[in-house]
């Protein structure tokens, strides 16, 4: 089946620094990827839709200047948490549909646990 | 707007017992329905999906779910669980026009005891 990877799996950073998380589709091209955030003991919440070659679409309430998304190629989307603060600590998960005919069949990455001290 | 409610946050069961994890959704338009499983420190894995057709959907690992439009439910069932089924299960919904955007329920932690 399709594989989506994320790097790093865990990151710890100091408050005020920026952290970049990579999401890669390993055996298929993804013109669209999705970024989710999962709070402890909570469900996943969609943050934004990453579109290859164009600007990301952010969900209501998500700060686009804080969570920078770049979809530079058909296999890579990056999420940069800028000027991170402890409240940004969370589990970030990306997903990608295999193709435009199966948007509703998502393949999820293993997630990145961010801890901001 | 669409929403998903998983009625049980935790479900403890004994091995080889049957289990049902409940999911209700609300939407003003037709939806696609999914169940995902998340094992500790791993990403989400698709268990099964309902897109159209038969309302009884069979998935991996012996799980099945039934789409009930009148009750807006999509409950997940397994007739006999194993220790290895211990995980968190998420119900999710997307609309046909949402191009893959998923709305998730709160999750149900299934714990199978020996």
Short mmCIF file of N, CA and C in Angstrom, two decimals, chain B residues 8-99:
data_model
loop_
_atom_site.label_atom_id
_atom_site.label_comp_id
_atom_site.label_asym_id
_atom_site.label_seq_id
_atom_site.Cartn_x
_atom_site.Cartn_y
_atom_site.Cartn_z
N UNK B 8 -18.34 6.49 23.09
CA UNK B 8 -17.58 5.89 24.19
C UNK B 8 -16.12 6.29 24.08
N UNK B 9 -15.57 6.88 25.13
CA UNK B 9 -14.16 7.25 25.07
C UNK B 9 -13.26 6.04 25.35
N UNK B 10 -13.76 5.10 26.16
CA UNK B 10 -12.98 3.90 26.47
C UNK B 10 -13.91 2.70 26.49
N UNK B 11 -13.44 1.61 25.92
CA UNK B 11 -14.22 0.37 25.92
C UNK B 11 -13.29 -0.77 26.35
N UNK B 12 -13.48 -1.29 27.55
CA UNK B 12 -12.71 -2.46 27.97
C UNK B 12 -13.49 -3.74 27.70
N UNK B 13 -12.83 -4.73 27.15
CA UNK B 13 -13.48 -6.01 26.88
C UNK B 13 -12.49 -7.14 27.15
N UNK B 14 -13.02 -8.33 27.32
CA UNK B 14 -12.16 -9.50 27.47
C UNK B 14 -11.90 -10.12 26.11
N UNK B 15 -10.77 -10.78 26.02
CA UNK B 15 -10.39 -11.45 24.78
C UNK B 15 -11.48 -12.44 24.36
N UNK B 16 -11.72 -12.50 23.06
CA UNK B 16 -12.70 -13.35 22.40
C UNK B 16 -14.14 -12.89 22.59
N UNK B 17 -14.35 -11.80 23.28
CA UNK B 17 -15.70 -11.24 23.41
C UNK B 17 -16.00 -10.38 22.19
N UNK B 18 -17.28 -10.17 21.89
CA UNK B 18 -17.63 -9.26 20.81
C UNK B 18 -17.52 -7.82 21.28
N UNK B 19 -17.37 -6.91 20.32
CA UNK B 19 -17.27 -5.50 20.66
C UNK B 19 -17.97 -4.64 19.63
N UNK B 20 -18.53 -3.53 20.09
CA UNK B 20 -19.12 -2.54 19.19
C UNK B 20 -18.64 -1.18 19.63
N UNK B 21 -18.08 -0.44 18.69
CA UNK B 21 -17.67 0.94 18.94
C UNK B 21 -18.63 1.84 18.18
N UNK B 22 -19.23 2.76 18.90
CA UNK B 22 -20.31 3.53 18.31
C UNK B 22 -19.84 4.85 17.72
N UNK B 23 -20.47 5.21 16.61
CA UNK B 23 -20.15 6.45 15.92
C UNK B 23 -21.42 7.03 15.32
N UNK B 24 -21.68 8.28 15.61
CA UNK B 24 -22.79 9.00 14.98
C UNK B 24 -22.24 10.24 14.31
N UNK B 25 -22.87 10.64 13.23
CA UNK B 25 -22.40 11.80 12.51
C UNK B 25 -23.56 12.72 12.20
N UNK B 26 -23.24 13.94 11.87
CA UNK B 26 -24.26 14.86 11.39
C UNK B 26 -23.70 15.58 10.17
N UNK B 27 -24.55 15.67 9.17
CA UNK B 27 -24.15 16.35 7.94
C UNK B 27 -25.42 16.66 7.15
N UNK B 28 -25.36 17.76 6.43
CA UNK B 28 -26.52 18.14 5.64
C UNK B 28 -26.47 17.58 4.22
N UNK B 29 -25.35 16.94 3.89
CA UNK B 29 -25.20 16.37 2.56
C UNK B 29 -24.69 14.94 2.68
N UNK B 30 -24.60 14.28 1.55
CA UNK B 30 -24.10 12.91 1.56
C UNK B 30 -22.65 12.87 2.03
N UNK B 31 -22.32 11.82 2.74
CA UNK B 31 -20.98 11.72 3.30
C UNK B 31 -20.33 10.39 2.96
N UNK B 32 -19.04 10.38 3.12
CA UNK B 32 -18.27 9.16 3.11
C UNK B 32 -17.82 8.90 4.53
N UNK B 33 -17.78 7.65 4.95
CA UNK B 33 -17.50 7.32 6.34
C UNK B 33 -16.32 6.37 6.44
N UNK B 34 -15.53 6.55 7.49
CA UNK B 34 -14.30 5.79 7.65
C UNK B 34 -14.10 5.40 9.12
N UNK B 35 -13.42 4.30 9.31
CA UNK B 35 -12.87 3.95 10.62
C UNK B 35 -11.36 3.76 10.45
N UNK B 36 -10.63 4.43 11.34
CA UNK B 36 -9.18 4.30 11.38
C UNK B 36 -8.77 3.73 12.73
N UNK B 37 -7.63 3.04 12.74
CA UNK B 37 -7.06 2.53 13.99
C UNK B 37 -5.67 3.14 14.16
N UNK B 38 -5.37 3.49 15.40
CA UNK B 38 -4.06 4.04 15.71
C UNK B 38 -3.44 3.24 16.85
N UNK B 39 -2.38 2.53 16.54
CA UNK B 39 -1.64 1.81 17.57
C UNK B 39 -0.65 2.78 18.22
N UNK B 40 -0.22 2.51 19.42
CA UNK B 40 0.67 3.44 20.12
C UNK B 40 1.89 3.83 19.28
N UNK B 41 2.12 5.11 19.23
CA UNK B 41 3.28 5.67 18.53
C UNK B 41 3.30 5.36 17.04
N UNK B 42 2.14 5.13 16.48
CA UNK B 42 2.06 4.88 15.04
C UNK B 42 1.03 5.81 14.41
N UNK B 43 1.05 5.88 13.09
CA UNK B 43 0.07 6.68 12.38
C UNK B 43 -1.25 5.95 12.25
N UNK B 44 -2.19 6.60 11.64
CA UNK B 44 -3.52 6.02 11.45
C UNK B 44 -3.52 5.03 10.30
N UNK B 45 -4.23 3.94 10.51
CA UNK B 45 -4.37 2.92 9.48
C UNK B 45 -5.85 2.74 9.17
N UNK B 46 -6.19 2.71 7.91
CA UNK B 46 -7.59 2.58 7.52
C UNK B 46 -8.08 1.16 7.80
N UNK B 47 -9.17 1.08 8.56
CA UNK B 47 -9.81 -0.22 8.83
C UNK B 47 -10.82 -0.56 7.75
N UNK B 48 -11.68 0.41 7.46
CA UNK B 48 -12.71 0.21 6.46
C UNK B 48 -13.33 1.55 6.09
N UNK B 49 -14.09 1.53 5.00
CA UNK B 49 -14.70 2.76 4.54
C UNK B 49 -16.04 2.46 3.89
N UNK B 50 -16.94 3.42 3.97
CA UNK B 50 -18.18 3.38 3.24
C UNK B 50 -18.21 4.56 2.29
N UNK B 51 -18.27 4.25 0.99
CA UNK B 51 -18.37 5.30 -0.02
C UNK B 51 -19.74 5.27 -0.68
N UNK B 52 -20.22 4.07 -0.98
CA UNK B 52 -21.53 3.89 -1.59
C UNK B 52 -21.82 2.39 -1.62
N UNK B 53 -23.03 2.04 -2.05
CA UNK B 53 -23.36 0.64 -2.22
C UNK B 53 -23.84 -0.02 -0.94
N UNK B 54 -23.42 -1.24 -0.72
CA UNK B 54 -23.87 -2.02 0.43
C UNK B 54 -23.58 -1.29 1.73
N UNK B 55 -24.57 -1.29 2.61
CA UNK B 55 -24.39 -0.56 3.87
C UNK B 55 -23.56 -1.33 4.88
N UNK B 56 -23.35 -2.62 4.64
CA UNK B 56 -22.50 -3.41 5.52
C UNK B 56 -21.12 -3.50 4.89
N UNK B 57 -20.17 -2.96 5.60
CA UNK B 57 -18.82 -2.86 5.05
C UNK B 57 -17.88 -3.74 5.87
N UNK B 58 -17.10 -4.53 5.17
CA UNK B 58 -16.12 -5.38 5.85
C UNK B 58 -14.73 -4.80 5.67
N UNK B 59 -13.95 -4.83 6.75
CA UNK B 59 -12.62 -4.27 6.68
C UNK B 59 -11.55 -5.28 7.04
N UNK B 60 -10.40 -4.75 7.41
CA UNK B 60 -9.29 -5.63 7.77
C UNK B 60 -9.42 -6.11 9.20
N UNK B 61 -8.68 -7.16 9.52
CA UNK B 61 -8.61 -7.68 10.89
C UNK B 61 -9.96 -8.14 11.44
N UNK B 62 -10.88 -8.50 10.57
CA UNK B 62 -12.16 -9.03 11.00
C UNK B 62 -13.18 -8.01 11.43
N UNK B 63 -12.91 -6.74 11.25
CA UNK B 63 -13.86 -5.70 11.62
C UNK B 63 -14.89 -5.47 10.51
N UNK B 64 -16.06 -5.01 10.91
CA UNK B 64 -17.08 -4.62 9.97
C UNK B 64 -17.87 -3.46 10.55
N UNK B 65 -18.54 -2.72 9.69
CA UNK B 65 -19.35 -1.59 10.13
C UNK B 65 -20.58 -1.50 9.27
N UNK B 66 -21.63 -0.96 9.84
CA UNK B 66 -22.88 -0.82 9.10
C UNK B 66 -23.30 0.64 9.05
N UNK B 67 -23.51 1.12 7.84
CA UNK B 67 -23.98 2.48 7.63
C UNK B 67 -25.49 2.51 7.78
N UNK B 68 -25.98 3.33 8.69
CA UNK B 68 -27.41 3.47 8.90
C UNK B 68 -27.77 4.94 8.68
N UNK B 69 -28.32 5.21 7.51
CA UNK B 69 -28.58 6.60 7.14
C UNK B 69 -29.66 7.22 8.01
N UNK B 70 -30.69 6.46 8.33
CA UNK B 70 -31.79 7.02 9.11
C UNK B 70 -31.35 7.37 10.53
N UNK B 71 -30.41 6.59 11.07
CA UNK B 71 -29.91 6.88 12.41
C UNK B 71 -28.59 7.63 12.38
N UNK B 72 -28.14 7.97 11.21
CA UNK B 72 -26.85 8.67 11.02
C UNK B 72 -25.76 8.03 11.88
N UNK B 73 -25.64 6.73 11.73
CA UNK B 73 -24.65 6.00 12.52
C UNK B 73 -23.76 5.15 11.62
N UNK B 74 -22.61 4.81 12.15
CA UNK B 74 -21.64 3.97 11.43
C UNK B 74 -20.86 3.21 12.50
N UNK B 75 -21.53 2.30 13.17
CA UNK B 75 -20.92 1.58 14.29
C UNK B 75 -19.96 0.49 13.80
N UNK B 76 -18.89 0.34 14.51
CA UNK B 76 -17.85 -0.65 14.19
C UNK B 76 -18.03 -1.88 15.08
N UNK B 77 -17.91 -3.06 14.48
CA UNK B 77 -18.12 -4.28 15.25
C UNK B 77 -17.05 -5.31 14.92
N UNK B 78 -16.82 -6.17 15.92
CA UNK B 78 -15.98 -7.35 15.69
C UNK B 78 -16.53 -8.45 16.58
N UNK B 79 -16.79 -9.64 16.04
CA UNK B 79 -17.44 -10.70 16.81
C UNK B 79 -16.56 -11.30 17.90
N UNK B 80 -15.24 -11.22 17.73
CA UNK B 80 -14.34 -11.84 18.71
C UNK B 80 -13.01 -11.09 18.67
N UNK B 81 -12.71 -10.38 19.73
CA UNK B 81 -11.51 -9.53 19.71
C UNK B 81 -10.29 -10.28 20.24
N UNK B 82 -9.13 -9.77 19.84
CA UNK B 82 -7.85 -10.31 20.29
C UNK B 82 -7.10 -9.24 21.06
N UNK B 83 -6.12 -9.68 21.83
CA UNK B 83 -5.28 -8.75 22.58
C UNK B 83 -4.69 -7.70 21.63
N UNK B 84 -4.33 -8.13 20.45
CA UNK B 84 -3.69 -7.24 19.48
C UNK B 84 -4.61 -6.16 18.94
N UNK B 85 -5.89 -6.25 19.23
CA UNK B 85 -6.83 -5.20 18.80
C UNK B 85 -6.81 -4.00 19.73
N UNK B 86 -6.08 -4.10 20.81
CA UNK B 86 -5.95 -2.97 21.73
C UNK B 86 -5.33 -1.78 21.00
N UNK B 87 -6.06 -0.69 20.92
CA UNK B 87 -5.62 0.48 20.16
C UNK B 87 -6.68 1.57 20.32
N UNK B 88 -6.43 2.70 19.68
CA UNK B 88 -7.45 3.76 19.64
C UNK B 88 -8.07 3.77 18.26
N UNK B 89 -9.38 3.90 18.24
CA UNK B 89 -10.14 3.83 17.00
C UNK B 89 -10.84 5.16 16.75
N UNK B 90 -10.71 5.63 15.53
CA UNK B 90 -11.30 6.90 15.16
C UNK B 90 -12.31 6.71 14.03
N UNK B 91 -13.46 7.30 14.21
CA UNK B 91 -14.46 7.39 13.16
C UNK B 91 -14.27 8.73 12.46
N UNK B 92 -14.40 8.75 11.16
CA UNK B 92 -14.19 10.00 10.42
C UNK B 92 -15.20 10.11 9.29
N UNK B 93 -15.48 11.32 8.90
CA UNK B 93 -16.44 11.58 7.82
C UNK B 93 -15.89 12.65 6.89
N UNK B 94 -16.19 12.52 5.62
CA UNK B 94 -15.89 13.58 4.68
C UNK B 94 -17.07 13.73 3.74
N UNK B 95 -17.20 14.92 3.21
CA UNK B 95 -18.28 15.18 2.26
C UNK B 95 -17.73 15.04 0.84
N UNK B 96 -18.60 14.73 -0.07
CA UNK B 96 -18.17 14.51 -1.44
C UNK B 96 -17.46 15.69 -2.06
N UNK B 97 -17.80 16.88 -1.59
CA UNK B 97 -17.19 18.07 -2.18
C UNK B 97 -16.01 18.58 -1.37
N UNK B 98 -15.65 17.86 -0.33
CA UNK B 98 -14.60 18.39 0.55
C UNK B 98 -13.21 17.97 0.11
N UNK B 99 -13.13 17.20 -0.97
CA UNK B 99 -11.84 16.81 -1.53
C UNK B 99 -10.88 16.27 -0.49
#
